[in-house]
PDB file of C-alpha atoms in Angstrom:
ATOM      1  CA  MET E  90      50.627 -43.408 -76.611  1.00  0.00           C
ATOM      2  CA  ASN E  91      49.894 -44.938 -73.216  1.00  0.00           C
ATOM      3  CA  ALA E  92      53.325 -43.805 -72.023  1.00  0.00           C
ATOM      4  CA  ILE E  93      52.571 -40.225 -73.088  1.00  0.00           C
ATOM      5  CA  ARG E  94      49.278 -40.289 -71.217  1.00  0.00           C
ATOM      6  CA  ALA E  95      51.026 -41.651 -68.154  1.00  0.00           C
ATOM      7  CA  TRP E  96      53.587 -38.823 -68.253  1.00  0.00           C
ATOM      8  CA  ILE E  97      50.846 -36.217 -68.677  1.00  0.00           C
ATOM      9  CA  LEU E  98      48.997 -37.642 -65.673  1.00  0.00           C
ATOM     10  CA  LEU E  99      52.171 -37.756 -63.609  1.00  0.00           C
ATOM     11  CA  LEU E 100      53.033 -34.151 -64.429  1.00  0.00           C
ATOM     12  CA  SER E 101      49.476 -33.016 -63.734  1.00  0.00           C
ATOM     13  CA  LEU E 102      49.265 -34.522 -60.255  1.00  0.00           C
ATOM     14  CA  PRO E 103      51.243 -31.787 -58.424  1.00  0.00           C
ATOM     15  CA  ALA E 104      49.055 -29.083 -59.994  1.00  0.00           C
ATOM     16  CA  LEU E 105      45.905 -30.984 -59.045  1.00  0.00           C
ATOM     17  CA  VAL E 106      47.134 -31.441 -55.486  1.00  0.00           C
ATOM     18  CA  LEU E 107      47.909 -27.707 -55.238  1.00  0.00           C
ATOM     19  CA  LEU E 108      44.490 -26.762 -56.594  1.00  0.00           C
ATOM     20  CA  ALA E 109      42.796 -29.122 -54.143  1.00  0.00           C
ATOM     21  CA  PHE E 110      44.800 -27.621 -51.268  1.00  0.00           C
ATOM     22  CA  VAL E 111      43.922 -24.042 -52.256  1.00  0.00           C
ATOM     23  CA  TRP E 112      40.259 -25.000 -52.592  1.00  0.00           C
ATOM     24  CA  LEU E 113      39.911 -27.035 -49.389  1.00  0.00           C
ATOM     25  CA  ALA E 114      42.471 -25.600 -46.929  1.00  0.00           C
ATOM     26  CA  PRO E 115      41.301 -23.218 -44.181  1.00  0.00           C
ATOM     27  CA  PRO E 116      42.222 -19.587 -44.976  1.00  0.00           C
ATOM     28  CA  ARG E 117      45.010 -19.497 -42.362  1.00  0.00           C
ATOM     29  CA  HIS E 118      46.804 -22.318 -44.167  1.00  0.00           C
ATOM     30  CA  ASN E 119      46.143 -20.991 -47.659  1.00  0.00           C
ATOM     31  CA  PRO E 120      48.919 -18.608 -48.795  1.00  0.00           C
ATOM     32  CA  PHE E 121      46.635 -17.206 -51.519  1.00  0.00           C
ATOM     33  CA  ALA E 122      43.767 -16.297 -49.166  1.00  0.00           C
ATOM     34  CA  PRO E 123      43.125 -12.634 -48.273  1.00  0.00           C
ATOM     35  CA  VAL E 124      45.450 -11.212 -45.620  1.00  0.00           C
ATOM     36  CA  ASP E 125      43.638 -11.208 -42.273  1.00  0.00           C
ATOM     37  CA  LEU E 126      45.864 -10.253 -39.340  1.00  0.00           C
ATOM     38  CA  THR E 127      43.244 -11.324 -36.808  1.00  0.00           C
ATOM     39  CA  GLU E 128      43.094 -14.976 -37.874  1.00  0.00           C
ATOM     40  CA  THR E 129      45.141 -17.600 -36.039  1.00  0.00           C
ATOM     41  CA  PRO E 130      48.465 -18.072 -37.873  1.00  0.00           C
ATOM     42  CA  GLY E 131      48.904 -21.142 -40.038  1.00  0.00           C
ATOM     43  CA  ILE E 132      51.274 -22.501 -42.626  1.00  0.00           C
ATOM     44  CA  GLY E 133      50.198 -19.816 -45.087  1.00  0.00           C
ATOM     45  CA  THR E 134      50.686 -16.834 -42.776  1.00  0.00           C
ATOM     46  CA  TRP E 135      54.331 -16.028 -43.539  1.00  0.00           C
ATOM     47  CA  HIS E 136      53.579 -16.086 -47.271  1.00  0.00           C
ATOM     48  CA  LYS E 137      50.624 -13.733 -46.783  1.00  0.00           C
ATOM     49  CA  LEU E 138      52.725 -11.344 -44.694  1.00  0.00           C
ATOM     50  CA  THR E 139      55.343 -11.422 -47.440  1.00  0.00           C
ATOM     51  CA  ARG E 140      52.641 -10.599 -49.953  1.00  0.00           C
ATOM     52  CA  ALA E 141      51.459  -7.721 -47.794  1.00  0.00           C
ATOM     53  CA  LYS E 142      54.920  -6.166 -47.518  1.00  0.00           C
ATOM     54  CA  LYS E 143      55.146  -6.105 -51.313  1.00  0.00           C
ATOM     55  CA  ASN E 144      51.696  -4.594 -51.893  1.00  0.00           C
ATOM     56  CA  ARG E 145      50.915  -1.257 -50.244  1.00  0.00           C
ATOM     57  CA  GLU E 146      47.139  -1.469 -50.679  1.00  0.00           C
ATOM     58  CA  VAL E 147      46.915  -5.030 -49.362  1.00  0.00           C
ATOM     59  CA  CYS E 148      49.061  -4.139 -46.356  1.00  0.00           C
ATOM     60  CA  PHE E 149      47.329  -0.960 -45.240  1.00  0.00           C
ATOM     61  CA  THR E 150      43.914  -2.539 -45.776  1.00  0.00           C
ATOM     62  CA  ALA E 151      44.940  -5.444 -43.525  1.00  0.00           C
ATOM     63  CA  LEU E 152      46.007  -3.023 -40.771  1.00  0.00           C
ATOM     64  CA  ASP E 153      42.741  -1.101 -41.088  1.00  0.00           C
ATOM     65  CA  GLU E 154      40.634  -4.248 -40.877  1.00  0.00           C
ATOM     66  CA  ALA E 155      42.569  -5.391 -37.793  1.00  0.00           C
ATOM     67  CA  GLY E 156      41.896  -2.063 -36.045  1.00  0.00           C
ATOM     68  CA  VAL E 157      45.536  -0.963 -35.935  1.00  0.00           C
ATOM     69  CA  LEU E 158      45.854   2.814 -35.626  1.00  0.00           C
ATOM     70  CA  TYR E 159      48.684   4.540 -37.464  1.00  0.00           C
ATOM     71  CA  THR E 160      49.743   7.748 -39.175  1.00  0.00           C
ATOM     72  CA  PRO E 161      50.873   7.214 -42.792  1.00  0.00           C
ATOM     73  CA  LEU E 162      54.230   8.739 -43.734  1.00  0.00           C
ATOM     74  CA  GLU E 163      55.256  10.131 -47.091  1.00  0.00           C
ATOM     75  CA  ASP E 164      58.031   8.214 -48.816  1.00  0.00           C
ATOM     76  CA  GLN E 165      61.391   9.684 -47.820  1.00  0.00           C
ATOM     77  CA  ASP E 166      64.793   9.297 -49.473  1.00  0.00           C
ATOM     78  CA  MET E 167      67.579   9.979 -46.992  1.00  0.00           C
ATOM     79  CA  GLN E 168      71.352  10.146 -46.923  1.00  0.00           C
ATOM     80  CA  ALA E 169      73.560   7.049 -46.885  1.00  0.00           C
ATOM     81  CA  GLY E 170      70.934   4.910 -48.599  1.00  0.00           C
ATOM     82  CA  CYS E 171      68.419   5.114 -45.777  1.00  0.00           C
ATOM     83  CA  GLY E 172      64.760   5.831 -46.367  1.00  0.00           C
ATOM     84  CA  LEU E 173      61.155   5.181 -45.433  1.00  0.00           C
ATOM     85  CA  TYR E 174      58.795   3.756 -48.061  1.00  0.00           C
ATOM     86  CA  ASN E 175      55.221   2.540 -47.564  1.00  0.00           C
ATOM     87  CA  ALA E 176      55.831   3.518 -43.948  1.00  0.00           C
ATOM     88  CA  LEU E 177      53.870   4.731 -40.944  1.00  0.00           C
ATOM     89  CA  THR E 178      54.093   5.811 -37.350  1.00  0.00           C
ATOM     90  CA  LEU E 179      52.500   3.118 -35.227  1.00  0.00           C
ATOM     91  CA  ASP E 180      49.951   4.834 -32.979  1.00  0.00           C
ATOM     92  CA  GLN E 181      48.049   1.997 -31.293  1.00  0.00           C
ATOM     93  CA  THR E 182      47.895  -1.776 -31.477  1.00  0.00           C
ATOM     94  CA  MET E 183      46.788  -4.070 -28.649  1.00  0.00           C
ATOM     95  CA  THR E 184      49.795  -3.235 -26.473  1.00  0.00           C
ATOM     96  CA  PRO E 185      51.713  -0.004 -25.822  1.00  0.00           C
ATOM     97  CA  TYR E 186      55.374   0.181 -26.846  1.00  0.00           C
ATOM     98  CA  SER E 187      58.083   1.986 -24.908  1.00  0.00           C
ATOM     99  CA  ALA E 188      59.167   4.077 -27.906  1.00  0.00           C
ATOM    100  CA  THR E 189      57.597   5.821 -30.870  1.00  0.00           C
ATOM    101  CA  LEU E 190      57.905   3.434 -33.816  1.00  0.00           C
ATOM    102  CA  ARG E 191      58.332   4.430 -37.457  1.00  0.00           C
ATOM    103  CA  MET E 192      58.358   1.422 -39.721  1.00  0.00           C
ATOM    104  CA  THR E 193      57.154  -0.038 -42.994  1.00  0.00           C
ATOM    105  CA  CYS E 194      53.605  -1.278 -43.263  1.00  0.00           C
ATOM    106  CA  GLY E 195      54.918  -4.805 -43.801  1.00  0.00           C
ATOM    107  CA  GLU E 196      56.918  -4.672 -40.575  1.00  0.00           C
ATOM    108  CA  ALA E 197      53.904  -3.331 -38.694  1.00  0.00           C
ATOM    109  CA  ALA E 198      51.690  -6.127 -40.048  1.00  0.00           C
ATOM    110  CA  ALA E 199      54.128  -8.823 -38.919  1.00  0.00           C
ATOM    111  CA  LEU E 200      54.658  -7.117 -35.553  1.00  0.00           C
ATOM    112  CA  TYR E 201      50.924  -6.902 -34.875  1.00  0.00           C
ATOM    113  CA  THR E 202      50.453 -10.559 -35.839  1.00  0.00           C
ATOM    114  CA  TRP E 203      53.269 -11.607 -33.484  1.00  0.00           C
ATOM    115  CA  GLU E 204      51.994  -9.402 -30.678  1.00  0.00           C
ATOM    116  CA  ARG E 205      48.391 -10.605 -30.973  1.00  0.00           C
ATOM    117  CA  HIS E 206      48.866 -14.300 -31.636  1.00  0.00           C
ATOM    118  CA  VAL E 207      52.235 -15.128 -30.054  1.00  0.00           C
ATOM    119  CA  ALA E 208      53.474 -12.732 -27.351  1.00  0.00           C
ATOM    120  CA  ARG E 209      50.215 -11.841 -25.606  1.00  0.00           C
ATOM    121  CA  PRO E 210      48.813 -15.388 -25.365  1.00  0.00           C
ATOM    122  CA  ALA E 211      52.205 -16.767 -24.247  1.00  0.00           C
ATOM    123  CA  ALA E 212      52.430 -14.220 -21.408  1.00  0.00           C
ATOM    124  CA  VAL E 213      49.064 -15.251 -19.995  1.00  0.00           C
ATOM    125  CA  ASP E 214      49.658 -18.964 -20.567  1.00  0.00           C
ATOM    126  CA  ILE E 215      53.190 -19.170 -19.161  1.00  0.00           C
ATOM    127  CA  LEU E 216      53.574 -16.167 -16.859  1.00  0.00           C
ATOM    128  CA  GLY E 217      49.989 -15.785 -15.684  1.00  0.00           C
ATOM    129  CA  SER E 218      49.796 -12.066 -16.429  1.00  0.00           C
ATOM    130  CA  PRO E 219      48.978 -10.011 -19.552  1.00  0.00           C
ATOM    131  CA  ILE E 220      51.597  -7.782 -21.163  1.00  0.00           C
ATOM    132  CA  ALA E 221      51.228  -4.134 -20.172  1.00  0.00           C
ATOM    133  CA  ARG E 222      54.020  -2.757 -22.374  1.00  0.00           C
ATOM    134  CA  ILE E 223      56.587  -4.036 -24.848  1.00  0.00           C
ATOM    135  CA  GLU E 224      60.075  -2.642 -24.241  1.00  0.00           C
ATOM    136  CA  THR E 225      61.960  -1.770 -27.407  1.00  0.00           C
ATOM    137  CA  TYR E 226      65.176  -0.103 -28.560  1.00  0.00           C
ATOM    138  CA  GLY E 227      63.272   1.300 -31.526  1.00  0.00           C
ATOM    139  CA  SER E 228      62.657   0.605 -35.184  1.00  0.00           C
ATOM    140  CA  PHE E 229      63.877   3.149 -37.759  1.00  0.00           C
ATOM    141  CA  SER E 230      67.536   4.118 -37.405  1.00  0.00           C
ATOM    142  CA  CYS E 231      69.775   5.169 -40.287  1.00  0.00           C
ATOM    143  CA  ARG E 232      72.775   2.934 -39.703  1.00  0.00           C
ATOM    144  CA  ASN E 233      74.721  -0.048 -40.944  1.00  0.00           C
ATOM    145  CA  ILE E 234      74.719  -3.503 -39.399  1.00  0.00           C
ATOM    146  CA  ALA E 235      77.141  -3.299 -36.475  1.00  0.00           C
ATOM    147  CA  GLY E 236      80.699  -4.072 -37.531  1.00  0.00           C
ATOM    148  CA  THR E 237      79.912  -4.103 -41.265  1.00  0.00           C
ATOM    149  CA  GLY E 238      79.458  -1.738 -44.183  1.00  0.00           C
ATOM    150  CA  ARG E 239      76.036  -3.170 -45.040  1.00  0.00           C
ATOM    151  CA  MET E 240      72.846  -1.206 -44.501  1.00  0.00           C
ATOM    152  CA  SER E 241      70.736  -2.437 -41.603  1.00  0.00           C
ATOM    153  CA  GLN E 242      67.050  -3.109 -42.158  1.00  0.00           C
ATOM    154  CA  HIS E 243      66.574  -0.486 -39.433  1.00  0.00           C
ATOM    155  CA  GLY E 244      67.786   2.041 -42.020  1.00  0.00           C
ATOM    156  CA  LEU E 245      64.696   1.234 -44.079  1.00  0.00           C
ATOM    157  CA  GLY E 246      62.251   1.123 -41.166  1.00  0.00           C
ATOM    158  CA  ASN E 247      61.958  -2.586 -41.752  1.00  0.00           C
ATOM    159  CA  ALA E 248      63.031  -3.876 -38.326  1.00  0.00           C
ATOM    160  CA  ILE E 249      62.418  -3.567 -34.600  1.00  0.00           C
ATOM    161  CA  ASP E 250      64.552  -4.482 -31.573  1.00  0.00           C
ATOM    162  CA  VAL E 251      62.530  -5.842 -28.634  1.00  0.00           C
ATOM    163  CA  SER E 252      64.334  -5.945 -25.291  1.00  0.00           C
ATOM    164  CA  GLY E 253      61.643  -7.032 -22.842  1.00  0.00           C
ATOM    165  CA  PHE E 254      58.084  -7.068 -21.593  1.00  0.00           C
ATOM    166  CA  ARG E 255      56.483  -5.248 -18.681  1.00  0.00           C
ATOM    167  CA  LEU E 256      53.608  -7.322 -17.299  1.00  0.00           C
ATOM    168  CA  GLU E 257      50.416  -6.015 -15.737  1.00  0.00           C
ATOM    169  CA  ASP E 258      51.491  -7.499 -12.382  1.00  0.00           C
ATOM    170  CA  GLY E 259      54.617  -5.303 -12.479  1.00  0.00           C
ATOM    171  CA  ARG E 260      57.243  -7.872 -13.473  1.00  0.00           C
ATOM    172  CA  LEU E 261      59.783  -7.047 -16.168  1.00  0.00           C
ATOM    173  CA  ILE E 262      60.786  -9.955 -18.401  1.00  0.00           C
ATOM    174  CA  SER E 263      64.122  -9.045 -19.979  1.00  0.00           C
ATOM    175  CA  VAL E 264      65.834 -10.802 -22.868  1.00  0.00           C
ATOM    176  CA  LYS E 265      69.226 -10.045 -21.315  1.00  0.00           C
ATOM    177  CA  THR E 266      68.281 -11.311 -17.850  1.00  0.00           C
ATOM    178  CA  HIS E 267      65.941 -14.193 -18.541  1.00  0.00           C
ATOM    179  CA  TRP E 268      66.953 -15.815 -21.852  1.00  0.00           C
ATOM    180  CA  ASP E 269      69.038 -18.452 -20.040  1.00  0.00           C
ATOM    181  CA  ALA E 270      67.594 -18.024 -16.543  1.00  0.00           C
ATOM    182  CA  GLY E 271      65.410 -21.121 -16.556  1.00  0.00           C
ATOM    183  CA  GLY E 272      61.852 -21.184 -15.219  1.00  0.00           C
ATOM    184  CA  PRO E 273      58.749 -19.695 -16.834  1.00  0.00           C
ATOM    185  CA  GLU E 274      60.536 -16.516 -17.943  1.00  0.00           C
ATOM    186  CA  GLN E 275      62.950 -18.468 -20.132  1.00  0.00           C
ATOM    187  CA  LYS E 276      60.122 -20.642 -21.449  1.00  0.00           C
ATOM    188  CA  PHE E 277      58.165 -17.521 -22.391  1.00  0.00           C
ATOM    189  CA  LEU E 278      61.087 -15.919 -24.239  1.00  0.00           C
ATOM    190  CA  ARG E 279      61.926 -19.124 -26.093  1.00  0.00           C
ATOM    191  CA  ARG E 280      58.335 -19.561 -27.192  1.00  0.00           C
ATOM    192  CA  ILE E 281      57.903 -16.051 -28.524  1.00  0.00           C
ATOM    193  CA  HIS E 282      61.285 -16.188 -30.272  1.00  0.00           C
ATOM    194  CA  LYS E 283      60.189 -19.371 -32.038  1.00  0.00           C
ATOM    195  CA  GLY E 284      56.854 -17.770 -32.896  1.00  0.00           C
ATOM    196  CA  ALA E 285      58.632 -14.756 -34.369  1.00  0.00           C
ATOM    197  CA  CYS E 286      60.659 -17.053 -36.613  1.00  0.00           C
ATOM    198  CA  GLU E 287      57.430 -18.266 -38.184  1.00  0.00           C
ATOM    199  CA  LEU E 288      56.227 -14.736 -39.005  1.00  0.00           C
ATOM    200  CA  PHE E 289      59.201 -12.453 -39.681  1.00  0.00           C
ATOM    201  CA  SER E 290      61.749 -12.862 -42.442  1.00  0.00           C
ATOM    202  CA  VAL E 291      64.644 -12.517 -39.986  1.00  0.00           C
ATOM    203  CA  THR E 292      64.569 -13.256 -36.246  1.00  0.00           C
ATOM    204  CA  LEU E 293      67.800 -12.858 -34.274  1.00  0.00           C
ATOM    205  CA  GLY E 294      68.317 -13.332 -30.548  1.00  0.00           C
ATOM    206  CA  PRO E 295      70.991 -13.988 -27.937  1.00  0.00           C
ATOM    207  CA  GLU E 296      72.181 -17.192 -29.615  1.00  0.00           C
ATOM    208  CA  TYR E 297      73.019 -15.314 -32.817  1.00  0.00           C
ATOM    209  CA  ASN E 298      75.865 -13.185 -31.444  1.00  0.00           C
ATOM    210  CA  ALA E 299      76.913 -10.983 -28.520  1.00  0.00           C
ATOM    211  CA  ALA E 300      75.367  -7.893 -30.141  1.00  0.00           C
ATOM    212  CA  HIS E 301      71.932  -9.487 -29.698  1.00  0.00           C
ATOM    213  CA  ALA E 302      72.412 -10.670 -26.121  1.00  0.00           C
ATOM    214  CA  ASP E 303      69.854  -8.189 -24.813  1.00  0.00           C
ATOM    215  CA  HIS E 304      67.165  -8.093 -27.501  1.00  0.00           C
ATOM    216  CA  PHE E 305      65.319  -9.766 -30.338  1.00  0.00           C
ATOM    217  CA  HIS E 306      65.871  -8.287 -33.784  1.00  0.00           C
ATOM    218  CA  LEU E 307      62.735  -8.825 -35.896  1.00  0.00           C
ATOM    219  CA  ASP E 308      62.678  -7.721 -39.519  1.00  0.00           C
ATOM    220  CA  MET E 309      60.811  -8.172 -42.774  1.00  0.00           C
ATOM    221  CA  GLY E 310      63.795  -7.892 -45.083  1.00  0.00           C
ATOM    222  CA  GLY E 311      64.827 -10.455 -47.656  1.00  0.00           C
ATOM    223  CA  GLY E 312      65.663 -14.104 -47.027  1.00  0.00           C
ATOM    224  CA  LYS E 313      64.606 -16.278 -44.094  1.00  0.00           C
ATOM    225  CA  VAL E 314      66.772 -16.527 -40.983  1.00  0.00           C
ATOM    226  CA  CYS E 315      65.962 -17.818 -37.483  1.00  0.00           C
ATOM    227  CA  ARG E 316      68.810 -17.669 -34.958  1.00  0.00           C
TER     228      ARG E 316
END
């Protein structure tokens, strides 16, 4: 009987630890807390962003509460397996983008979180100037992954390619030029790449392959990849 009680206690401990964590952890570390895109990221943030991409109401509410301006898009089935679902046109965040962006709500939520909490602070901290504009090759594009027959997350509006950053002092920080250039520019790019890995499902950069030598690919597809 004592052995049975011991086994019950042993099996109960993980559940008790989890309950204590959920009860006591700050919201940013609690994956079950409401999705708040303005809070400083923590160990629960990626899980909350994943929850948002799977729940339309949770996602759009989070964008609204963060003050992100957007135009909702009707779901669209397209040729070759492409389509836009739970998608929007991103109208205004904290930073202008160089192209009009159509993307899923989940992608927009992760992008805003990265922009607000990773890219903008890193620019001021490392480069001494705020970001004036984020340079991008775009988001939605009905195409396969280069060199394969597999649909790209761009074909679902679930990815963005970021090529550089125009600063308020006029400098252009380019992934192609500065990834291995040394100095503060390289430090900045390495930091924001690492920060993207903690928020997006897939983060690919110059060290992934030659096709990504000039940009970061950031998507909220399946799996978890940081390269």
